[in-house]
PDB file of C-alpha atoms in Angstrom:
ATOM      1  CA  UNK A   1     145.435 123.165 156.628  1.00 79.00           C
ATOM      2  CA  UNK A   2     144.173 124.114 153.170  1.00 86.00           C
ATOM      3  CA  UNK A   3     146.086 127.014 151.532  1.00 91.00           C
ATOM      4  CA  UNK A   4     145.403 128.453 148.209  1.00 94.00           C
ATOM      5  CA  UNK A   5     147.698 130.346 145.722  1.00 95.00           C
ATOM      6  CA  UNK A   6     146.053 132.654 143.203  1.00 96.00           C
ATOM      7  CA  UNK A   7     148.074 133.259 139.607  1.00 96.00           C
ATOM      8  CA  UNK A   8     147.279 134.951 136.376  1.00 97.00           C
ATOM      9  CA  UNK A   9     145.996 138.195 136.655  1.00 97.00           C
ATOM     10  CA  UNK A  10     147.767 140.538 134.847  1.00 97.00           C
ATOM     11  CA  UNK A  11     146.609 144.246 132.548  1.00 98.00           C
ATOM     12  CA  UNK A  12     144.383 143.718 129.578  1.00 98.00           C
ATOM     13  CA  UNK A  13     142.272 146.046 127.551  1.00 98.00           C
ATOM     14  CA  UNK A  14     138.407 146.094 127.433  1.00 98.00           C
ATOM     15  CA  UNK A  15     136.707 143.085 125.639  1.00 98.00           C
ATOM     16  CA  UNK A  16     139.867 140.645 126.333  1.00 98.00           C
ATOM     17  CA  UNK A  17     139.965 137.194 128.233  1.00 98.00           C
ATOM     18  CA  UNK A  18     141.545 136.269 130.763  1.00 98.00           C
ATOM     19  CA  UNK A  19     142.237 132.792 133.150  1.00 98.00           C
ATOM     20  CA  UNK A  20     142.924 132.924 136.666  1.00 98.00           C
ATOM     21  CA  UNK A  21     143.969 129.974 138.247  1.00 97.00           C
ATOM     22  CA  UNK A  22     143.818 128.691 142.352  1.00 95.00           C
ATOM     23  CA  UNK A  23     146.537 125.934 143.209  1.00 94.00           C
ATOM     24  CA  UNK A  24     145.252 123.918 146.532  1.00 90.00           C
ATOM     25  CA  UNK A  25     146.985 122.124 148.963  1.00 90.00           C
ATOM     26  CA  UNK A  26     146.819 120.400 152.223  1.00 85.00           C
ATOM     27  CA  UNK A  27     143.223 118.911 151.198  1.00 79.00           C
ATOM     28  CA  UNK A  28     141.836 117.904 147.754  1.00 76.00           C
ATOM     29  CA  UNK A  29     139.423 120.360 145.980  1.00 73.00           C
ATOM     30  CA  UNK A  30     136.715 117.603 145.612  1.00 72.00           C
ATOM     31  CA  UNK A  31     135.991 118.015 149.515  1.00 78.00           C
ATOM     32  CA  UNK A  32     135.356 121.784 149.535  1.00 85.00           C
ATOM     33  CA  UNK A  33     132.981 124.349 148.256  1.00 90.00           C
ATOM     34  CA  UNK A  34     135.787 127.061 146.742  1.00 91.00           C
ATOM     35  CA  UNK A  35     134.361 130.497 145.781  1.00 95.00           C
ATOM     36  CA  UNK A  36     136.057 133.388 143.822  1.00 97.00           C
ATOM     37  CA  UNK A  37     135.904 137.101 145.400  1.00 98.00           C
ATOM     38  CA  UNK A  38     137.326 140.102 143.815  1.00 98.00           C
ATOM     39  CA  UNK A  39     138.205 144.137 145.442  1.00 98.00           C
ATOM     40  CA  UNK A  40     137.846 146.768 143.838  1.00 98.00           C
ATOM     41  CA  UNK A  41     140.131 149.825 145.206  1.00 96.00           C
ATOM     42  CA  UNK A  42     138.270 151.721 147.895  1.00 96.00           C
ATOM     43  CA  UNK A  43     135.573 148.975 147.652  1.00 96.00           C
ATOM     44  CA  UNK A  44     134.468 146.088 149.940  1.00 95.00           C
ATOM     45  CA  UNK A  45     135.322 142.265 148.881  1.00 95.00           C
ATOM     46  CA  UNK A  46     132.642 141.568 147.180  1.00 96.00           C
ATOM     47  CA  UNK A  47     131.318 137.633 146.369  1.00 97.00           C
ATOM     48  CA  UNK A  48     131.749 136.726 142.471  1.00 97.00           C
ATOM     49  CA  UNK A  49     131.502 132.955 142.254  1.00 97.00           C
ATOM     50  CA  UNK A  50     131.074 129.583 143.858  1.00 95.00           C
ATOM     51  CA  UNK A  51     131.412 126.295 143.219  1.00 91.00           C
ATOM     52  CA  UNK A  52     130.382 122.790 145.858  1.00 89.00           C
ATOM     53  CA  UNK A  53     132.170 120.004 145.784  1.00 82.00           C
ATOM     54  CA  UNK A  54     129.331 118.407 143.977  1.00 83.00           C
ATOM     55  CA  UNK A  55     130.322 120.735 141.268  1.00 84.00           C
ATOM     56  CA  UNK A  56     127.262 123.458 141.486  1.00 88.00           C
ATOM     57  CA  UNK A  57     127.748 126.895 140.410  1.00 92.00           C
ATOM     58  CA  UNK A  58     126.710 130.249 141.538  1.00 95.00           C
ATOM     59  CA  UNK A  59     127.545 133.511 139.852  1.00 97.00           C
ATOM     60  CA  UNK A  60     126.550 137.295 140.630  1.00 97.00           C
ATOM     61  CA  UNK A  61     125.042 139.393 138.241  1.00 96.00           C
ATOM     62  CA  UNK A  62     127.412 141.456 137.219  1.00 96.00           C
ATOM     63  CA  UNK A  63     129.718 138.642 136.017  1.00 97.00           C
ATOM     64  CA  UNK A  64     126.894 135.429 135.351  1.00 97.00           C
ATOM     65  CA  UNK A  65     127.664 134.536 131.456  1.00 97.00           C
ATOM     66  CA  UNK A  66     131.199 135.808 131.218  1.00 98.00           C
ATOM     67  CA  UNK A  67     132.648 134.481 133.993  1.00 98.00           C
ATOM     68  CA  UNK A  68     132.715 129.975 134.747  1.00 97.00           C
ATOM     69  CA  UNK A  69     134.707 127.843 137.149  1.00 95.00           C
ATOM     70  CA  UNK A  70     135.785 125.188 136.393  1.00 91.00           C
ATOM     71  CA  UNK A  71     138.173 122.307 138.146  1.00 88.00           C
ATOM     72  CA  UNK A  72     140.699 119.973 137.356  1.00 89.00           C
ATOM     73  CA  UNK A  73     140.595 117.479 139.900  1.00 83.00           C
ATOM     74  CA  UNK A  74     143.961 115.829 138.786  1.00 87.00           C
ATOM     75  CA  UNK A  75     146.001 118.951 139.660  1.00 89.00           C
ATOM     76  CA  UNK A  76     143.821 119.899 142.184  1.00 89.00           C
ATOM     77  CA  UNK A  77     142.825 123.420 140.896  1.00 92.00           C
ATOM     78  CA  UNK A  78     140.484 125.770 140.470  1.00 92.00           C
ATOM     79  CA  UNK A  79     139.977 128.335 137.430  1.00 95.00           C
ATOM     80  CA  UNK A  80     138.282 131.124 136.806  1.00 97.00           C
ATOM     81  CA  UNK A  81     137.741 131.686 133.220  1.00 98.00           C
ATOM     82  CA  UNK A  82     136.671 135.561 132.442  1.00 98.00           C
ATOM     83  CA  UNK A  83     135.380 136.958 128.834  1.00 98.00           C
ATOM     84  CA  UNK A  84     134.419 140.235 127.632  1.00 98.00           C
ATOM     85  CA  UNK A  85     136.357 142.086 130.573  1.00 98.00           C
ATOM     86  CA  UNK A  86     135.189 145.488 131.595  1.00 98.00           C
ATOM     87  CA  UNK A  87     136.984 148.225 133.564  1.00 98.00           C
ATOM     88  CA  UNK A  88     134.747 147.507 136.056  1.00 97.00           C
ATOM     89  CA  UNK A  89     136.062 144.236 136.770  1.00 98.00           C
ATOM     90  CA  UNK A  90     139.097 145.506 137.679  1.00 98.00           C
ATOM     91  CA  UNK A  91     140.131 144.302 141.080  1.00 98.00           C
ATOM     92  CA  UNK A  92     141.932 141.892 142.928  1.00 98.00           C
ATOM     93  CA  UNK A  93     140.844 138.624 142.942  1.00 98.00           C
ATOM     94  CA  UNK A  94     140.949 135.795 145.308  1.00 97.00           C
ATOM     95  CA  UNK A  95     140.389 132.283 146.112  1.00 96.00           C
ATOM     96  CA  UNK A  96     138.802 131.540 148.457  1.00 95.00           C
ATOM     97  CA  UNK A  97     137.750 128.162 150.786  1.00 92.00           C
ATOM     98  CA  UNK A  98     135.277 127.619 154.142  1.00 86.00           C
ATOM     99  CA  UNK A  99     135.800 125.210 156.834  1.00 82.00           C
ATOM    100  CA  UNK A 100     132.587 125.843 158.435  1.00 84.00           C
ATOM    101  CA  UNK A 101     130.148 122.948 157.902  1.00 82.00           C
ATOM    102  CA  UNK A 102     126.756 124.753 156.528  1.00 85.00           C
ATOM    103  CA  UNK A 103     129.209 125.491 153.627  1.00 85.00           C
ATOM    104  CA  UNK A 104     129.796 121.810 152.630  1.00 83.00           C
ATOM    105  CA  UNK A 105     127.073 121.814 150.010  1.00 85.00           C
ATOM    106  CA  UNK A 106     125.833 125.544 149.437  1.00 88.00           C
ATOM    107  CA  UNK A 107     127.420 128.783 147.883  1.00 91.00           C
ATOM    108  CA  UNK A 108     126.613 131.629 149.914  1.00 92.00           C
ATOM    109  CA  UNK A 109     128.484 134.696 148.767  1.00 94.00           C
ATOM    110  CA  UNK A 110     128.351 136.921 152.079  1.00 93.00           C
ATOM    111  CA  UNK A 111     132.313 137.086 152.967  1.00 91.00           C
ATOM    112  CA  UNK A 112     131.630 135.558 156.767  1.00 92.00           C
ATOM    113  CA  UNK A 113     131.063 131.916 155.748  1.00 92.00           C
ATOM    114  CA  UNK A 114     134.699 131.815 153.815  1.00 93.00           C
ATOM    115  CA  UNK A 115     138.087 131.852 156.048  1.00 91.00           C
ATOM    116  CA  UNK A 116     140.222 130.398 154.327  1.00 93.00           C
ATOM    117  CA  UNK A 117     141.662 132.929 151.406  1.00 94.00           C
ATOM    118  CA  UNK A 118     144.071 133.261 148.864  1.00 94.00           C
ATOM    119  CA  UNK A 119     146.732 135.810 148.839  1.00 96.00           C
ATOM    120  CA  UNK A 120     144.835 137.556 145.545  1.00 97.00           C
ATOM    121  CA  UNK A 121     146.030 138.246 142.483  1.00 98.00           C
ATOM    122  CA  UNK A 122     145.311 141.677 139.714  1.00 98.00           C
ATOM    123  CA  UNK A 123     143.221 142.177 137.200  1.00 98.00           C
ATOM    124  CA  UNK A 124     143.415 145.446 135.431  1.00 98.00           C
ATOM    125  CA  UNK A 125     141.109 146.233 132.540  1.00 98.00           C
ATOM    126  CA  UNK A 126     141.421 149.556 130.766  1.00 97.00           C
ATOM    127  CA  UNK A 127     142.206 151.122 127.417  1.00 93.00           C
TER     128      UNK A 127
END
């Protein structure tokens, strides 16, 4: 079975960058559509990112332009490289896979195509 370790997150102040990275094993990365989600406290997981294994990307609103994936197919992982942090980005974030086929070569953000998630890791952005 795929399983995915998140690592990185850690407190930084407004405007600050930050890399999270998502270690794979079991499968190769190439094979799977891998999408980032993120929860807020008292929130609902909420979709931030995608990426197919043909390498196209999806990004919400509220992060498209300071947040890109990106893979390195050597060490099979996956990171998620974050700019001009907000408080409102602060969260935990995970990595997450799908096994279900529709999800082979589409991002779809709503939380029930993904099952196969990450342990998370925190970001905290504040002043």
């Amino acid at each position: 079975q795929l399983r995915l370790v998140e690592s990185g997150g850690t407190s930084v102040q407004p405007g600050e960058s930050l890399t999270l990275s998502c270690t794979a094993s079991g499968y190769h990365l190439r094979h799977w559509t891998i999408g980032w989600f993120r929860q807020a406290a008292g929130k609902e997981r909420e979709g931030i990112s995608c990426i197919t294994a043909a390498g196209f990307t999806l990004y919400t609103d509220s992060v498209k332009g300071r947040f890109t994936m990106s893979r390195d197919r050597d060490k099979n992982m996956e990171y998620l490289q974050m700019s001009d942090l907000r408080p409102e980005d602060t969260a935990v974030y995970y990595c997450v896979a799908s096994s279900y086929r529709k999800m082979d070569n589409i991002c779809d953000l709503n939380s029930a195509n993904w099952n196969n998630w990450g342990q998370g890791t925190q970001v905290t952005v504040s002043s």
